[in-house]
């Protein structure tokens, strides 16, 4: 059926279908929506996609997404530089920031240890984390990796690594359902999980 479409439409459908969670039917709905939309609306969408590729980079300190060398959170003098929350992905920073309940800094690992997928600790920002911890400014590390298998593996690995430093080490877990991703937890649950963090 797709072969009956004109070539430019086919290319759009192919591109949309590559997006996570988008099957052929929703790709078609989006494509036909865009066909009906104004040229300006389509241009804005295309520009937004190009901008995230061209203008976003990783913060040199915490590896959160940033438009500048240091992200706004790392640059914010009102935040508590003695507490560091370790998360897997930039979207986890966003989820915790939305709660408004955390005022410390972050460290984004850019993934989790996943031996079955061939992702070892050397592929994550763990050396960079240990370098940050050695400068003496950080007193507490909160491990906020996901509550699934890879997140727990990563938390266990990090706690082994960090415990000898003598820093206060905690893990958020209570309230986040086992096996689930941080980003999907509702805000009240995340706040409870942060407040109820326990020593590792
Ligand atoms: Zn940063």
Short mmCIF file of C-alpha atoms and ligand atoms in Angstrom, two decimals:
data_model
loop_
_atom_site.label_atom_id
_atom_site.label_comp_id
_atom_site.label_asym_id
_atom_site.label_seq_id
_atom_site.Cartn_x
_atom_site.Cartn_y
_atom_site.Cartn_z
CA UNK A 1 0.00 0.00 0.00
CA UNK A 2 2.86 2.35 0.89
CA UNK A 3 4.30 1.97 -2.61
CA UNK A 4 1.36 3.93 -4.00
CA UNK A 5 2.56 7.10 -2.27
CA UNK A 6 4.68 9.73 -3.98
CA UNK A 7 8.38 9.54 -3.25
CA UNK A 8 8.68 12.59 -0.90
CA UNK A 9 5.83 11.25 1.22
CA UNK A 10 7.43 7.82 1.33
CA UNK A 11 10.66 9.36 2.59
CA UNK A 12 8.79 11.18 5.35
CA UNK A 13 6.94 7.99 6.34
CA UNK A 14 10.20 6.05 6.47
CA UNK A 15 11.82 8.72 8.64
CA UNK A 16 8.85 8.89 11.02
CA UNK A 17 8.65 5.11 11.38
CA UNK A 18 12.21 5.04 12.69
CA UNK A 19 11.13 7.05 15.74
CA UNK A 20 10.58 5.02 18.92
CA UNK A 21 6.99 4.00 19.47
CA UNK A 22 5.86 5.02 15.99
CA UNK A 23 4.35 2.30 13.83
CA UNK A 24 3.14 2.55 10.21
CA UNK A 25 -0.32 3.84 11.20
CA UNK A 26 0.86 6.66 13.45
CA UNK A 27 3.56 7.55 10.90
CA UNK A 28 0.78 7.95 8.34
CA UNK A 29 -1.31 10.07 10.71
CA UNK A 30 1.68 12.37 11.36
CA UNK A 31 2.61 12.59 7.69
CA UNK A 32 -0.90 13.54 6.62
CA UNK A 33 -1.13 16.03 9.46
CA UNK A 34 2.08 17.65 8.19
CA UNK A 35 0.76 17.66 4.61
CA UNK A 36 -2.25 19.66 5.77
CA UNK A 37 -0.24 21.91 8.12
CA UNK A 38 1.02 25.31 7.02
CA UNK A 39 4.45 25.58 5.46
CA UNK A 40 5.52 27.64 8.50
CA UNK A 41 4.47 24.95 10.99
CA UNK A 42 6.36 22.31 9.02
CA UNK A 43 9.39 24.57 8.83
CA UNK A 44 9.35 25.15 12.59
CA UNK A 45 9.31 21.42 13.26
CA UNK A 46 12.19 20.82 10.83
CA UNK A 47 14.13 23.71 12.42
CA UNK A 48 13.53 22.40 15.96
CA UNK A 49 14.92 19.01 14.94
CA UNK A 50 17.98 20.59 13.29
CA UNK A 51 18.56 22.86 16.31
CA UNK A 52 18.72 20.03 18.85
CA UNK A 53 21.36 18.38 16.67
CA UNK A 54 23.37 21.56 15.97
CA UNK A 55 23.02 23.56 19.18
CA UNK A 56 22.87 21.05 22.01
CA UNK A 57 25.98 19.53 23.49
CA UNK A 58 26.89 17.82 26.73
CA UNK A 59 27.81 19.92 29.77
CA UNK A 60 31.55 19.53 30.36
CA UNK A 61 31.00 19.05 34.10
CA UNK A 62 27.85 16.94 34.51
CA UNK A 63 27.11 15.65 30.95
CA UNK A 64 23.59 16.99 31.00
CA UNK A 65 22.37 18.45 27.70
CA UNK A 66 23.37 22.08 27.40
CA UNK A 67 23.57 24.98 24.96
CA UNK A 68 26.69 26.23 26.71
CA UNK A 69 29.93 24.58 27.83
CA UNK A 70 28.50 24.41 31.37
CA UNK A 71 24.79 23.76 31.79
CA UNK A 72 22.57 26.24 33.69
CA UNK A 73 22.34 23.87 36.69
CA UNK A 74 26.14 23.67 37.06
CA UNK A 75 26.33 27.47 36.69
CA UNK A 76 23.61 28.16 39.27
CA UNK A 77 25.35 29.59 42.36
CA UNK A 78 22.18 29.06 44.43
CA UNK A 79 22.50 25.28 44.19
CA UNK A 80 24.19 23.14 46.83
CA UNK A 81 27.53 22.00 45.36
CA UNK A 82 28.08 19.51 48.20
CA UNK A 83 25.36 17.10 47.03
CA UNK A 84 25.63 15.18 43.76
CA UNK A 85 22.81 13.14 42.26
CA UNK A 86 23.95 10.46 39.81
CA UNK A 87 21.45 9.58 37.06
CA UNK A 88 21.53 7.56 33.85
CA UNK A 89 20.20 10.03 31.27
CA UNK A 90 19.59 13.76 30.76
CA UNK A 91 15.84 13.06 30.85
CA UNK A 92 16.24 11.87 34.45
CA UNK A 93 17.66 15.30 35.36
CA UNK A 94 14.53 16.80 33.87
CA UNK A 95 12.27 14.45 35.84
CA UNK A 96 13.97 15.32 39.15
CA UNK A 97 14.10 19.04 38.33
CA UNK A 98 10.34 19.03 37.71
CA UNK A 99 9.76 18.00 41.33
CA UNK A 100 11.54 21.15 42.54
CA UNK A 101 12.60 19.09 45.58
CA UNK A 102 16.30 18.81 44.80
CA UNK A 103 18.81 21.66 45.03
CA UNK A 104 22.13 19.86 44.56
CA UNK A 105 24.10 19.13 41.39
CA UNK A 106 23.92 16.19 38.98
CA UNK A 107 26.18 13.75 37.21
CA UNK A 108 24.78 12.05 34.11
CA UNK A 109 26.34 8.66 33.34
CA UNK A 110 24.90 8.57 29.80
CA UNK A 111 23.63 5.04 30.26
CA UNK A 112 23.75 2.11 32.66
CA UNK A 113 26.00 -0.90 32.96
CA UNK A 114 24.40 -3.60 30.82
CA UNK A 115 26.68 -6.63 30.43
CA UNK A 116 24.17 -8.42 28.19
CA UNK A 117 24.24 -5.48 25.77
CA UNK A 118 28.01 -5.17 25.96
CA UNK A 119 27.89 -1.90 27.92
CA UNK A 120 30.63 -1.94 30.52
CA UNK A 121 31.52 0.79 33.03
CA UNK A 122 34.24 2.13 30.71
CA UNK A 123 31.54 3.32 28.27
CA UNK A 124 29.87 5.47 30.94
CA UNK A 125 30.98 8.74 32.55
CA UNK A 126 32.25 6.94 35.65
CA UNK A 127 35.91 8.03 35.48
CA UNK A 128 34.62 11.59 35.18
CA UNK A 129 32.38 11.02 38.23
CA UNK A 130 35.29 9.75 40.33
CA UNK A 131 37.38 12.75 39.24
CA UNK A 132 34.63 15.10 40.43
CA UNK A 133 34.36 13.29 43.77
CA UNK A 134 38.09 13.64 44.40
CA UNK A 135 38.08 17.45 44.44
CA UNK A 136 36.67 17.67 47.97
CA UNK A 137 33.62 19.84 47.24
CA UNK A 138 31.09 16.99 47.24
CA UNK A 139 30.01 15.43 50.55
CA UNK A 140 27.00 13.35 49.59
CA UNK A 141 26.38 11.20 46.51
CA UNK A 142 22.80 10.15 45.77
CA UNK A 143 22.61 7.27 43.32
CA UNK A 144 19.41 7.71 41.31
CA UNK A 145 19.83 5.12 38.58
CA UNK A 146 16.68 3.30 37.41
CA UNK A 147 15.08 0.60 39.54
CA UNK A 148 15.53 -2.02 36.80
CA UNK A 149 18.28 -4.66 36.46
CA UNK A 150 20.82 -2.43 34.73
CA UNK A 151 20.13 0.45 37.10
CA UNK A 152 20.67 -1.80 40.13
CA UNK A 153 23.85 -3.28 38.61
CA UNK A 154 25.15 0.24 38.07
CA UNK A 155 24.21 1.33 41.61
CA UNK A 156 26.03 -1.69 43.08
CA UNK A 157 29.11 -1.01 40.96
CA UNK A 158 29.17 2.66 41.94
CA UNK A 159 28.68 1.99 45.62
CA UNK A 160 31.69 -0.35 45.63
CA UNK A 161 33.73 2.32 43.92
CA UNK A 162 32.58 5.25 46.04
CA UNK A 163 32.36 3.64 49.50
CA UNK A 164 36.15 3.76 50.10
CA UNK A 165 36.08 7.56 49.63
CA UNK A 166 34.12 7.89 52.89
CA UNK A 167 31.54 10.20 51.28
CA UNK A 168 27.92 9.90 52.38
CA UNK A 169 26.37 7.53 49.87
CA UNK A 170 22.64 7.06 49.42
CA UNK A 171 20.31 5.37 46.95
CA UNK A 172 16.84 6.54 46.03
CA UNK A 173 14.61 3.54 45.73
CA UNK A 174 11.68 3.64 48.11
CA UNK A 175 8.52 4.37 46.18
CA UNK A 176 9.96 3.84 42.71
CA UNK A 177 8.42 0.55 41.58
CA UNK A 178 10.99 -2.23 41.10
CA UNK A 179 11.92 -2.62 37.44
CA UNK A 180 10.78 0.84 36.46
CA UNK A 181 12.41 3.87 34.93
CA UNK A 182 12.92 7.06 36.88
CA UNK A 183 11.50 9.25 34.12
CA UNK A 184 8.09 7.55 34.36
CA UNK A 185 7.70 8.00 38.11
CA UNK A 186 5.18 10.68 39.03
CA UNK A 187 6.48 13.77 40.81
CA UNK A 188 5.12 12.93 44.27
CA UNK A 189 6.74 9.48 44.07
CA UNK A 190 10.06 11.01 43.01
CA UNK A 191 9.98 13.50 45.89
CA UNK A 192 9.28 10.66 48.35
CA UNK A 193 12.07 8.61 46.79
CA UNK A 194 14.52 11.49 47.15
CA UNK A 195 13.52 12.27 50.72
CA UNK A 196 13.48 8.62 51.69
CA UNK A 197 16.92 7.85 50.28
CA UNK A 198 18.80 5.31 52.31
CA UNK A 199 22.46 4.74 53.06
CA UNK A 200 24.44 2.34 50.88
ZN1 LIG B 1 26.18 20.62 34.05
#
